[in-house]
XYZ file of C-alpha atoms in Angstrom:
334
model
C 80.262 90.672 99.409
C 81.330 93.882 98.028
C 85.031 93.597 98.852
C 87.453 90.431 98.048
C 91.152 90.049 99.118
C 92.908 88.146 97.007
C 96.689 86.956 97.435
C 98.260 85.240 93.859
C 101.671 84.116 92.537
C 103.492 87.184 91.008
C 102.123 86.137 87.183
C 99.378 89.041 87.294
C 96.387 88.575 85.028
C 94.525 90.937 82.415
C 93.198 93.845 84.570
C 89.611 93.158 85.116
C 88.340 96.799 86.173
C 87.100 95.393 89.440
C 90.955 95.662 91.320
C 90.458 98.861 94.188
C 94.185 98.411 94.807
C 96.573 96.304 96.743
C 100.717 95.564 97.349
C 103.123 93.760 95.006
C 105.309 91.883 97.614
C 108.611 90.622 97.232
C 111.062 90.496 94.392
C 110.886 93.996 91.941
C 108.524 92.438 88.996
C 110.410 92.115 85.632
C 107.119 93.345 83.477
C 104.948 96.211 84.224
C 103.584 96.916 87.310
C 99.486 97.228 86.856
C 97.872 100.431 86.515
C 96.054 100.136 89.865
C 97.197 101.813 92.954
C 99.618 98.901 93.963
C 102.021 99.423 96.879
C 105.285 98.111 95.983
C 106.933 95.806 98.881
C 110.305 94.667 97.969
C 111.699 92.498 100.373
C 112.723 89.091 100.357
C 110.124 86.211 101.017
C 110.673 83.485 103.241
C 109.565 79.710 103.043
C 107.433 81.008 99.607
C 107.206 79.234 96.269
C 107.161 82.089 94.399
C 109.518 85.084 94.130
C 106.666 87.522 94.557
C 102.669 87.661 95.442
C 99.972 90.254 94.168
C 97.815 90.941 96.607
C 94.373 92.863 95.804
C 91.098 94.241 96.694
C 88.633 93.595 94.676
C 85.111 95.117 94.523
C 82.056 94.042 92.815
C 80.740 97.698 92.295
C 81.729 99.924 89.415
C 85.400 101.684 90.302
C 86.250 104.759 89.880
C 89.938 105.817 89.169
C 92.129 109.234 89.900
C 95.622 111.259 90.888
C 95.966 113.589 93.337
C 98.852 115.069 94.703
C 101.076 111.899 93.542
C 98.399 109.587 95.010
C 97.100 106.888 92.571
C 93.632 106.249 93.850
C 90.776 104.286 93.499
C 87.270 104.618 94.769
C 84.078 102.840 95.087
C 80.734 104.241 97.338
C 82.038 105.302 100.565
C 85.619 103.676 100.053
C 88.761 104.765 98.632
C 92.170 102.958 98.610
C 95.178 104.956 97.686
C 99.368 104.756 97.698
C 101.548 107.766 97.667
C 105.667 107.507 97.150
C 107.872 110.061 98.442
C 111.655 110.564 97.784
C 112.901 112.008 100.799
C 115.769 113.947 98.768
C 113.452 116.214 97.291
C 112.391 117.687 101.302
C 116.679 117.802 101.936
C 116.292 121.617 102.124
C 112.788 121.659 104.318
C 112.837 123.284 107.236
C 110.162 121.242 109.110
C 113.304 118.692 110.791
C 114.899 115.922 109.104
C 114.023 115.203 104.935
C 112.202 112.407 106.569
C 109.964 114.082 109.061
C 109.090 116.314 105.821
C 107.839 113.527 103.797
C 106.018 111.710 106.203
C 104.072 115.299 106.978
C 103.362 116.189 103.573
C 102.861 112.558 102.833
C 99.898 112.479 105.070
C 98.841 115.892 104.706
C 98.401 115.210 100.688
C 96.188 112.234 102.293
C 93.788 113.880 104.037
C 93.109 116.835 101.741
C 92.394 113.314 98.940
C 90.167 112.180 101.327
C 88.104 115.572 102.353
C 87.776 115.556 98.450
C 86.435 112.855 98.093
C 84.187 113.010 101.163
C 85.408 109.591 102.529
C 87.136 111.351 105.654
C 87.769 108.344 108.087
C 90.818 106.748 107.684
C 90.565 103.173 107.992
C 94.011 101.375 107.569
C 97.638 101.992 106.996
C 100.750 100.398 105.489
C 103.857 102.538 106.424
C 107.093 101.669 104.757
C 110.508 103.460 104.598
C 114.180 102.958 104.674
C 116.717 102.360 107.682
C 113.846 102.711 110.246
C 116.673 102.118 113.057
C 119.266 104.442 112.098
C 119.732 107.637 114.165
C 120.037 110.940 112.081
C 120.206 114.517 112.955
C 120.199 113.553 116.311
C 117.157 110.850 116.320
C 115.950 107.844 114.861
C 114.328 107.706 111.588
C 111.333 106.100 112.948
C 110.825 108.818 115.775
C 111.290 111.448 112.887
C 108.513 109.612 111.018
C 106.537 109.951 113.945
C 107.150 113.734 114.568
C 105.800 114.208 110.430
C 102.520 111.563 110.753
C 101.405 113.138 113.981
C 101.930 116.966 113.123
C 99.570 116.245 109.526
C 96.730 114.521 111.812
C 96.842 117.569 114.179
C 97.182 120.222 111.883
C 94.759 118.414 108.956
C 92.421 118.712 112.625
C 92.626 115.101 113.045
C 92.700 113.525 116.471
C 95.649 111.980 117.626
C 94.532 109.611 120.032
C 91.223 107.411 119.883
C 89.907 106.986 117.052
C 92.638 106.774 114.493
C 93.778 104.142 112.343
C 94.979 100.766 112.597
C 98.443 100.940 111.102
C 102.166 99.644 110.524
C 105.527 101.260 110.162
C 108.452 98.572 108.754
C 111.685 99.320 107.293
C 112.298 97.890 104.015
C 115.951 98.505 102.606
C 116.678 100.976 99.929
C 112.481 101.733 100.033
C 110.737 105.006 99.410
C 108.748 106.364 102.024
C 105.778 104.773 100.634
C 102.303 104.735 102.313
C 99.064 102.635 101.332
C 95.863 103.426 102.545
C 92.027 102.756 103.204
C 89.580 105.211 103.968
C 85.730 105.323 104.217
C 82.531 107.152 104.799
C 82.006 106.156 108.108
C 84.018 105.748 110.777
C 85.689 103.046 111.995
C 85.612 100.986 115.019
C 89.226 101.363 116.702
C 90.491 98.574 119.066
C 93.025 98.452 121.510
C 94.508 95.867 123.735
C 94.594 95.529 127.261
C 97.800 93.899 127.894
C 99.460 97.259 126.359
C 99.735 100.774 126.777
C 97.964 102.494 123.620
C 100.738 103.393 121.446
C 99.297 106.859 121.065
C 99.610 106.893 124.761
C 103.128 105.747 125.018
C 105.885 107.880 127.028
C 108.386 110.018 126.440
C 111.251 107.568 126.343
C 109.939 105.983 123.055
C 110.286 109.677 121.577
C 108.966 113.415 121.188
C 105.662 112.407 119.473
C 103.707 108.749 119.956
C 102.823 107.114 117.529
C 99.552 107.774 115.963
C 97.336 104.612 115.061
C 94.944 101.660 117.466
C 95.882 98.629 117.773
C 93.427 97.676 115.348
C 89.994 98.443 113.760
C 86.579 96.853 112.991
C 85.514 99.068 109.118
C 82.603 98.379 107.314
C 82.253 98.191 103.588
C 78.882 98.232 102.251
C 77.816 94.441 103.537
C 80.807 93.900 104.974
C 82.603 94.206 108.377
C 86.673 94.277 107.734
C 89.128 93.430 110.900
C 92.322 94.965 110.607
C 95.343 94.097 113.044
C 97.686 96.367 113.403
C 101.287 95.290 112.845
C 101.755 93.905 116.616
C 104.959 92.646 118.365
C 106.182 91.235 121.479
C 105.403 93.981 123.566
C 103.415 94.488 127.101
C 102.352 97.606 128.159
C 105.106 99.544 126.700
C 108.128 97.212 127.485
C 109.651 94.919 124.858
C 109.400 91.287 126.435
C 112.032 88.713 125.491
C 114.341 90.486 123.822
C 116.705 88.148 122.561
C 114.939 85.474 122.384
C 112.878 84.906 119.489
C 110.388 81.907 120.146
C 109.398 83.998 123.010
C 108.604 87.024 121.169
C 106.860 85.318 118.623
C 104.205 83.861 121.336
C 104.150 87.098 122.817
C 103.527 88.675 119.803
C 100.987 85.890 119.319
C 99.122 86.407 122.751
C 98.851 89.967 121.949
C 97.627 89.536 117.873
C 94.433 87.576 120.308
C 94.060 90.115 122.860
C 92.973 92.023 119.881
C 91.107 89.773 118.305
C 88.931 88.957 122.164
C 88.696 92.789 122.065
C 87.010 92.678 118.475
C 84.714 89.828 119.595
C 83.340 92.162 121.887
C 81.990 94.470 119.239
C 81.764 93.121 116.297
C 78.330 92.528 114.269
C 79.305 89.664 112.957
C 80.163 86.168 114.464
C 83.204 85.860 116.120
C 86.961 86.148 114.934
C 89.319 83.282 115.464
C 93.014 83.122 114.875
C 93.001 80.566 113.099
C 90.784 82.575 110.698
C 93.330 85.360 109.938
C 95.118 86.179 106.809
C 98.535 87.086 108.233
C 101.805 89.230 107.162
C 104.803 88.568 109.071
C 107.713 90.240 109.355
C 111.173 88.708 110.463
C 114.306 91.139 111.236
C 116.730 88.258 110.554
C 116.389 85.420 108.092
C 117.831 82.779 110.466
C 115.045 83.026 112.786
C 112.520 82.440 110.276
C 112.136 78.562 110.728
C 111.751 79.114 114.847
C 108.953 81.662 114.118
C 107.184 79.742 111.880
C 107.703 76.070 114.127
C 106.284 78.905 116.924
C 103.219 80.076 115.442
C 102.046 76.797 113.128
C 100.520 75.143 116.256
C 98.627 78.917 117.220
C 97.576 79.647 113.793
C 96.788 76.108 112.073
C 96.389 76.546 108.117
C 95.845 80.344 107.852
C 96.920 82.044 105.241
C 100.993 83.519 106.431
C 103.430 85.719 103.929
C 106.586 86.004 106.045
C 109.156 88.691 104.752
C 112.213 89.713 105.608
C 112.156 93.259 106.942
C 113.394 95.727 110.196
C 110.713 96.524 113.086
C 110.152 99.914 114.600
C 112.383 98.819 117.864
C 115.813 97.389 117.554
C 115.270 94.709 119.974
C 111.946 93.515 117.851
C 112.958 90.333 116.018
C 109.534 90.139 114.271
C 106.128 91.528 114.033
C 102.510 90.083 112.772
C 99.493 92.161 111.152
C 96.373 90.037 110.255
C 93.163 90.653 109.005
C 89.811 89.126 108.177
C 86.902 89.564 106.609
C 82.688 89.041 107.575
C 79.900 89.231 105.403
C 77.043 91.369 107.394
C 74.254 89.102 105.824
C 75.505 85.944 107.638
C 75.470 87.539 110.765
């Protein structure tokens, strides 16, 4: 298998030269962060026995290293992972919109010229973190701004902005950067959507002036590898929030929709099929008291998979949580 995810205690070994890149989640780390493109996720873990957890992509192929633009990259044949941070006070006197809006173009804009670089093109998966993602400024909320920025550098970097883009999530950490992640490839990947739900790319005008631009989820392939990514999902159908209020409810719904995706995969995947119970899974819980109904709710749907839950704020207001997942298939055992 050319690619490993691993997921440790926040004690970080000697740097092997095999790490690609991955997130530090959790508490800020007290020693150096390591030299690989990490994505730093500071919020506060819940039910975890340790105050923080490395999580990395490994690769058993020779890695190749590099800056661009403020990106700290790394790269192996035909796949690149990457994390950019952008201070939002140094776009205050831009006049593309809010500071925000700004960042998030130039963010992605710095992205895509990396990747034509680099001649991995396809971008696979995103992690999309910033601050106060509910508050309303200059006239909006942050999150729609972000979505005005992301979708202007996909059309004007003569990306699509519907179809084929990438599996994604946008989560408000407090006090955070705008700080993206990111996997790209050689060859495309396969995007999946869900049936229950409007595409989000497709949404209407009442969830603001631009969609947001990324599938539901995506089936990638690393040499000898196919890679499911699920998006960060949430209690939603078509376009409506569902149970609002009511947070055992959302996290089923949230739940029913997490294997909508995965039944969609299952359809076109090379591999053998994807199970829930198979997932490595990232949840995110608005408010700390709810954590011990979402986990009661999903323990029975998920059995032991592998769960981080954090504390963090969802792109809607009335979103008490959301789940991303992902798994991993080696081609040869097909």
């Amino acid at each position: 298998m050319a690619l490993q995810f691993v997921s440790s205690p926040s004690a970080v070994s000697r740097e092997t030269g095999s790490e690609l890149g991955g997130a530090l989640v959790g508490e800020p780390p007290s020693g150096a962060v390591p030299v690989w493109p990490v994505q730093r996720v500071f919020a506060p873990l819940l039910g975890a026995t340790s105050a923080a957890i490395h999580e990395t992509w490994l690769s058993d192929q020779a890695v190749i290293a590099g800056h661009c633009e403020g990106i700290v990259w790394r790269r192996t044949d035909g796949l690149l992972y990457g994390v950019i941070e952008l201070d939002e006070a140094d776009f205050a006197a831009s006049a593309k919109g809010s500071p925000l809006q700004a960042a998030s173009e130039e963010a992605y804009r710095r992205i895509f010229r990396l990747l034509d670089i680099e001649q991995v093109p396809h971008l696979w998966r995103v992690w999309n973190y910033l601050s106060a993602i509910n508050l309303e400024t200059d006239g909006l909320e942050r999150y729609r701004q972000f979505n005005i920025g992301r979708q202007d550098a996909f059309l004007e970097c003569h990306r699509g902005a519907t179809g084929n883009v990438p599996a994604a999530c946008a989560i408000g950490l407090a006090g955070s950067p705008l700080s993206i992640a990111f996997m790209a490839g050689a060859t495309p990947a396969v995007p999946l959507e869900n049936p229950r739900q409007v595409s989000a790319y497709n949404y209407p005008a009442d969830y603001g002036p631009r969609s947001p631009t990324f599938s539901r989820g995506a089936l990638v392939y690393p040499q000898g590898q196919e890679i499911l990514f699920i998006s960060g999902t949430a209690s939603i159908v078509g376009h409506e929030t569902i149970f609002p209020g009511d947070v055992a409810g959302q996290s089923r719904e949230a739940m029913a929709n997490v294997a909508a995706v995965v039944a969609e995969a299952n359809l076109q995947c090379r591999t053998g099929p994807y199970a829930l119970t198979d997932l490595s899974y990232r949840v995110y819980v608005r408010q700390a008291t709810d954590f011990r109904v979402i986990r009661e709710t999903l323990a029975p749907l998920v059995g032991q998979a592998e769960i981080v839950y954090m504390q963090a704020d969802i792109c809607r207001h009335d979103l008490l949580l959301e789940i991303e997942a992902m798994a991993s298939h080696s081609l040869e055992e097909a």
